[in-house]
Amino acid sequence: MKNSLVDVSFRPARAQDKARVLEITAHTWGDGDYIAEVWEDWLADPQGELTVAELGGQVVALFKLTVQSPGQMWLEGLRVDPNRRKQGIATAMFERQLDLARKLGGQVVRYSTGHDNAGSHHLAAKLGFCQVAAFQEMNAEPDPAAGVQVLAMSDWPALQAVLAKAVFLRMAGNLYEYNWKWHSLTAERLQAHLAAGQVVGTWQPDGRLAAWAIIAMPERSEHVHLHWIEGEASALVALAGAVRGRAAQAAKTGVEAMVFKDESMVSALDMASYKAEPWVMHVFEKQLL
C-alpha cells in the first residue's frame, strides 16, 4: 500500500528489519527505547500487525496495531526516523493502521501519549480522535507495617456488585491501564484478574466491599504495579497503603501506580504516601464506522 503524500509504502515487519528499527529508536528518550524488548513478541502477534513504512527502499517508521478483544484495537510504538520527521509519515502511518483496523473488524481504536506530546495531540485532533481520560503516574515505597487481603473467587459476587457502581471507572470511560495498554474493564477481564490472584480489597464491618484494586507483580519488575483502584474515600487511602504492604511482603522496592487523574483520587493516594510523578498519560479514542 502506498501513500501519495509522502510516497511511502507499508508492509508487515520482518525479522531482518530489527537492526534498522533499533537504529531508528536508539535515542527515542535520550538513552534508548523499549522497542527492543517487545520486538519478537510484536513480530509474532498472530492477530494484529507490526507495520513498517519504507521510503526509497529503506525502513523509516514503524507502528504496531494490537487486537485487544473483538472490535477493540490498540495502537502503540509509533516511531519515525528522526531524519524523516515532519514529512507526513506519521500521519500516513496512522491512516494505514486505521484502514487495517477496519479490515480486522475494529469498532474502536485507542492509543495513549504523554500530556506534553504536542505532535501526537495534534495528530489525534487531525484524525478524529478524542481524549477520553488522563492517568497520573504515582509511586510509593514499601511499608512493612501494612498488609492487604487478596480476594478469592468466592468474593466474585461482592466484586461484581461494586463494579456496577464504580464511579471512577465510569469517569475514565471504563478504561484501565495494564502493561501500558488501556483496556475496557469488562466483568470478564476483572474475573480473570480475580482468578489470577491480582485483586485485593478492604471490607466494611457490614460485609460490603469498601475498596478494591487490581495489582500485579511481574517477575522482571522490581515493583508492585497498581493498575486500578476504586472505592469509598477513606477506604481508598487504607487500601492504597495496604498495597505498599504487599510490596514489602514480596520484597519489591516499591509500588508503581497509574491512576485515573481525578483530584480526589490523586489526593487519596497522596494521603497514603504516594508521590505524583511528572508523567501524565492521555488516552485517545476513535470510533470506526
PDB file of C-alpha atoms in Angstrom, residues 32 36 47 53 92 199 231 278:
ATOM      1  CA  GLY A  32      17.054   4.164  24.306  1.00  0.00           C
ATOM      2  CA  ALA A  36      14.000  -3.929  21.531  1.00  0.00           C
ATOM      3  CA  GLN A  47      -3.882 -11.136  15.308  1.00  0.00           C
ATOM      4  CA  ALA A  53       6.988   2.156   6.323  1.00  0.00           C
ATOM      5  CA  ALA A  92       0.331   8.278   6.718  1.00  0.00           C
ATOM      6  CA  VAL A 199      -7.461  -8.305  43.045  1.00  0.00           C
ATOM      7  CA  GLY A 231     -13.850   2.623  46.358  1.00  0.00           C
ATOM      8  CA  PRO A 278       5.521  14.425  36.256  1.00  0.00           C
TER       9      PRO A 278
END
